[in-house]
C-alpha positions as a Python dict, from the first residue, in 0.01 Angstrom:
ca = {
    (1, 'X'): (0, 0, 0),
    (2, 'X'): (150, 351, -61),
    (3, 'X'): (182, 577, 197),
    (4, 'X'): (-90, 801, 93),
    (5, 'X'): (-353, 559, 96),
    (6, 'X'): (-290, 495, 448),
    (7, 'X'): (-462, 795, 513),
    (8, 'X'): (-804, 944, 392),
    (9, 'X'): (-792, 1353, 323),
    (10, 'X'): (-1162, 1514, 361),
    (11, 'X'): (-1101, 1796, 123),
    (12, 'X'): (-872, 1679, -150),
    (13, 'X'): (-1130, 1629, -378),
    (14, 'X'): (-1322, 1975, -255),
    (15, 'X'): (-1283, 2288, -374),
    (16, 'X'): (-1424, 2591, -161),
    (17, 'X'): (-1472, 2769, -495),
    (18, 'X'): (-1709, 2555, -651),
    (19, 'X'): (-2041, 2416, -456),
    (20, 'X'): (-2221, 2203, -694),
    (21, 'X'): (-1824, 1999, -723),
    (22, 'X'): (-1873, 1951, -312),
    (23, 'X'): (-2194, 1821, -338),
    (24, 'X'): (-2113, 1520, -609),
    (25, 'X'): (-1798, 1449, -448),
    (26, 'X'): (-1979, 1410, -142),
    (27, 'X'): (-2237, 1224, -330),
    (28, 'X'): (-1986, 989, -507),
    (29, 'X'): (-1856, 888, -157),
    (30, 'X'): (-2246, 754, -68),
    (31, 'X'): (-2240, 585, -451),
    (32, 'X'): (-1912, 437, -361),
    (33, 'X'): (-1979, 326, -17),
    (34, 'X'): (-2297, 157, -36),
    (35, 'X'): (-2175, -50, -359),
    (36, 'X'): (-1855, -187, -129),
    (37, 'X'): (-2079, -261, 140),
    (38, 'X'): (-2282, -501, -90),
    (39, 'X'): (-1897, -651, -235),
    (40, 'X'): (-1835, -739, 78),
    (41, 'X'): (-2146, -914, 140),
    (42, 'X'): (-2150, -1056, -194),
    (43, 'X'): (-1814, -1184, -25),
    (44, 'X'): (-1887, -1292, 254),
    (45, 'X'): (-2237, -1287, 444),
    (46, 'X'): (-2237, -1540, 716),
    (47, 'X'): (-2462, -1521, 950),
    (48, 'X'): (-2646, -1333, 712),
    (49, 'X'): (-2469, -990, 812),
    (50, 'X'): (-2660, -824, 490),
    (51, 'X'): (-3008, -859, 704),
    (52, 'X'): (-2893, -572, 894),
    (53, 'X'): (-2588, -405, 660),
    (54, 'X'): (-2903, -350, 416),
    (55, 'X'): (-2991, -16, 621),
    (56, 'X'): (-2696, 130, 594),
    (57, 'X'): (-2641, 52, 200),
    (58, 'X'): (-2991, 137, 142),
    (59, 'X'): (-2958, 524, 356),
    (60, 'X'): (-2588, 547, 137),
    (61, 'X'): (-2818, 501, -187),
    (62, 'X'): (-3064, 738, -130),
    (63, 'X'): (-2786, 1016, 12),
    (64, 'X'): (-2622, 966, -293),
    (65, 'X'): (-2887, 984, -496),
    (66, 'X'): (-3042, 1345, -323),
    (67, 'X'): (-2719, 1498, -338),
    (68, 'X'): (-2656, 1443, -715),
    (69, 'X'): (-3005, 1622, -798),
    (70, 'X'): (-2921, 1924, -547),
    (71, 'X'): (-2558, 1914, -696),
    (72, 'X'): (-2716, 1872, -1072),
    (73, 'X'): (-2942, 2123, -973),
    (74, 'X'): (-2639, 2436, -874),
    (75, 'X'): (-2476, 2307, -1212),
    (76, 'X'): (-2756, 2392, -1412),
    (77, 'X'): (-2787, 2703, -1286),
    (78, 'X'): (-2430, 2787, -1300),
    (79, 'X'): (-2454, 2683, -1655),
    (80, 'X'): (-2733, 2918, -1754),
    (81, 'X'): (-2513, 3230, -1564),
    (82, 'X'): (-2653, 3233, -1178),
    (83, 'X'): (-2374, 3245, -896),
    (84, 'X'): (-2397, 2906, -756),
    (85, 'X'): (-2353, 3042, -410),
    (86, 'X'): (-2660, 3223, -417),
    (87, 'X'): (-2890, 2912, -551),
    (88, 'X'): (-3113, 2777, -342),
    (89, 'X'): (-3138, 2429, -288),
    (90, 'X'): (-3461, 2238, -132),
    (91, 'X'): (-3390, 2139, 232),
    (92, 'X'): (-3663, 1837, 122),
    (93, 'X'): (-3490, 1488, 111),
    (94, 'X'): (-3776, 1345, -104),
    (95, 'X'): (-3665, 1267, -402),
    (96, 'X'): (-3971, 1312, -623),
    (97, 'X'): (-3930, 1687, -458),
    (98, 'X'): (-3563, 1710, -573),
    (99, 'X'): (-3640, 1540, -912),
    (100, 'X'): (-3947, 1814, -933),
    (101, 'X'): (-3707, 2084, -799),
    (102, 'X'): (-3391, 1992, -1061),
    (103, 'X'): (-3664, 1994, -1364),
    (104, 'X'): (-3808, 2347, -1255),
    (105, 'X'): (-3483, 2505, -1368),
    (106, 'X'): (-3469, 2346, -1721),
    (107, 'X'): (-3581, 2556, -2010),
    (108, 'X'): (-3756, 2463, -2273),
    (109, 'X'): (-3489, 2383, -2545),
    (110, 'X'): (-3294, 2104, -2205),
    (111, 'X'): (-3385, 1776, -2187),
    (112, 'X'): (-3629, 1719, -1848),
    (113, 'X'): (-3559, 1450, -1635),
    (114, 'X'): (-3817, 1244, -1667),
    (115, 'X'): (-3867, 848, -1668),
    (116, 'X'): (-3802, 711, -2002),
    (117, 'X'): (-3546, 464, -2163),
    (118, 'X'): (-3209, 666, -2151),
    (119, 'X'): (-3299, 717, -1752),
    (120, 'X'): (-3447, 412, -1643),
    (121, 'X'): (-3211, 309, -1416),
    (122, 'X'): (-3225, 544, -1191),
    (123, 'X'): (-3628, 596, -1201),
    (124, 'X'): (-3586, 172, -1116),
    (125, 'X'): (-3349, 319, -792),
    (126, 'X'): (-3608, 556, -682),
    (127, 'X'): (-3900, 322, -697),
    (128, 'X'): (-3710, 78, -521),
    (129, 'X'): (-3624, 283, -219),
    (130, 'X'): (-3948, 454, -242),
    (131, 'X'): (-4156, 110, -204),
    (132, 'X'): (-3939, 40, 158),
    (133, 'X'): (-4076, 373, 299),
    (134, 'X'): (-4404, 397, 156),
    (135, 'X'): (-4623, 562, 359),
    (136, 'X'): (-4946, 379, 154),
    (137, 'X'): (-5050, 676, 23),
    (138, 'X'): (-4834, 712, -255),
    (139, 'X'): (-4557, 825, -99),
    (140, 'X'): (-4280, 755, 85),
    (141, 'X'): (-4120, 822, 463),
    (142, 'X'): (-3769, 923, 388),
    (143, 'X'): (-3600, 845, 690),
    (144, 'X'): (-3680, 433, 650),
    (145, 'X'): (-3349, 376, 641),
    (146, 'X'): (-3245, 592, 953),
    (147, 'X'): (-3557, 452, 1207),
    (148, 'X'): (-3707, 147, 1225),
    (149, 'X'): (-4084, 349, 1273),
    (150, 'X'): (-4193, 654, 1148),
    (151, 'X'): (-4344, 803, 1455),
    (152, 'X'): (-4347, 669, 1834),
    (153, 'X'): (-4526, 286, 1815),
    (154, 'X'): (-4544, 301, 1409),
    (155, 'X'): (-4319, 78, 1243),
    (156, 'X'): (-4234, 83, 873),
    (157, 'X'): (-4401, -200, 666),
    (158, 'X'): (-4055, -364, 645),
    (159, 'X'): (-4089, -474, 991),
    (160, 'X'): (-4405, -585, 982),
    (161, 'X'): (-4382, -779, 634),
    (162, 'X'): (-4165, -1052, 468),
    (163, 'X'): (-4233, -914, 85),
    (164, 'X'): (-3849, -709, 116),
    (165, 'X'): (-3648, -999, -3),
    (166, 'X'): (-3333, -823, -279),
    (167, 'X'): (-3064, -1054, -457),
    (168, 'X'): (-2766, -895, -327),
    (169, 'X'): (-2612, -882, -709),
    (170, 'X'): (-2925, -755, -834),
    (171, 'X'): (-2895, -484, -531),
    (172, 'X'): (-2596, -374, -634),
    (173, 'X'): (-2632, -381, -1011),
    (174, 'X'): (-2927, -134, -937),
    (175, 'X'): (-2758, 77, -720),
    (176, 'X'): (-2440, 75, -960),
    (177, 'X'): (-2602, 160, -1252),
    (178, 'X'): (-2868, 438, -1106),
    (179, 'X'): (-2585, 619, -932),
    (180, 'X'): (-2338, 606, -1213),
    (181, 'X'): (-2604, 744, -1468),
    (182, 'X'): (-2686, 1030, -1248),
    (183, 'X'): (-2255, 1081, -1189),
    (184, 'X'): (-2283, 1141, -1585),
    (185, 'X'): (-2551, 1326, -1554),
    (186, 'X'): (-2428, 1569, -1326),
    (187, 'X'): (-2083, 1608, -1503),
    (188, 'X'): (-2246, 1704, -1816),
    (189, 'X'): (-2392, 2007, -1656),
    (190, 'X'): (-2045, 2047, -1455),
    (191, 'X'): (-1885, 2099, -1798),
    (192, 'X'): (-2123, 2353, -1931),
    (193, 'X'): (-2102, 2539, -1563),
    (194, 'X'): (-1703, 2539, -1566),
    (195, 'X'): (-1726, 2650, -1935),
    (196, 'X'): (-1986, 2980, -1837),
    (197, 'X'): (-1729, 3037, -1531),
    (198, 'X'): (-1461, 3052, -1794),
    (199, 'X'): (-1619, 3297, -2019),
    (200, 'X'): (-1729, 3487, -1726),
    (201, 'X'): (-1343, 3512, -1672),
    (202, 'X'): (-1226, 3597, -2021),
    (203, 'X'): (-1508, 3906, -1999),
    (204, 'X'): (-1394, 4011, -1733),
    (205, 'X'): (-985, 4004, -1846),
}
């Protein structure tokens, strides 16, 4: 092992000039982390250790997931010559909010993210975490992952019921291929924000 991976440094890959960067990188680390959780179950899961590491991957999925769409969302409006710092960004963890909040800030000649072919995967993501915290009204709780019950004495259904059964490949195939999509998807609006910024520069020179 080389000496610098001995170590782990919070802010190499952050940059205090450029908030929608901090926000995927932190994003990234959710993607990343949840997908070696399930690798080392996929490993190794005696005693069936992925009955209870599921939590865990499942919170790391959906944090990845709502900071990509607030991070998508500051790109986007970088992009189209806002000052990223001065963006506001829904406090909401719901993701149907988020997805709702990213799409308000498209204009009519960008492609809205909505469920189709090209972003199926990660529509698939969202309906999977959303059916472990529905609320049975259409909904979802978004702290299933966090709590075991939604409110003092009311469990979530996946305590009470035995229909939550995932392939741990098929997990992490899901997971993998929902967060990478939205990665992409972030970094192409990263590109056209970093290219405004640059103009913005060259004016002002």
């Amino acid at each position: 092992m080389k000496y610098t991976e001995q170590f782990v440094y919070l802010n190499w890959r952050m940059d205090k000039r450029d908030r929608s960067l901090n926000y995927a990188m932190m994003a990234e680390g959710y993607w990343k982390a949840s997908v070696r959780l399930l690798d080392l179950l996929l490993n190794d899961n005696e005693g069936h250790d992925a009955d209870a590491v599921v939590f865990p991957t499942l919170f790391d999925a959906h944090q990845s997931l709502e900071l990509y769409l607030k991070a998508t969302r500051i790109a986007v409006c970088e992009a189209k010559g806002s000052n990223p710092w001065t963006i506001n960004i829904k406090t909401s963890h719901d993701l149907d909010k988020l997805i709702a909040s990213l799409n308000s800030v498209f204009d009519d000649g960008d492609e809205y993210f909505i469920d189709k072919k090209d972003t199926a995967c990660i529509f698939r993501l969202v309906d999977l975490l959303k059916s472990v915290g529905a609320d049975g009204e259409g909904g979802y709780y978004v702290d299933f992952a966090r709590y075991p019950e939604k409110e003092p004495g009311k469990s979530y259904l996946f305590v009470e019921s035995d229909e939550f059964v995932f392939d741990l490949k098929e997990l992490k195939a899901l997971i993998n291929t929902g967060c990478r999509f939205m990665d992409g998807f972030y970094w192409m609006w990263q590109e056209r924000a970093d290219a405004t910024r640059c103009m913005k520069t060259d004016l002002k020179c």
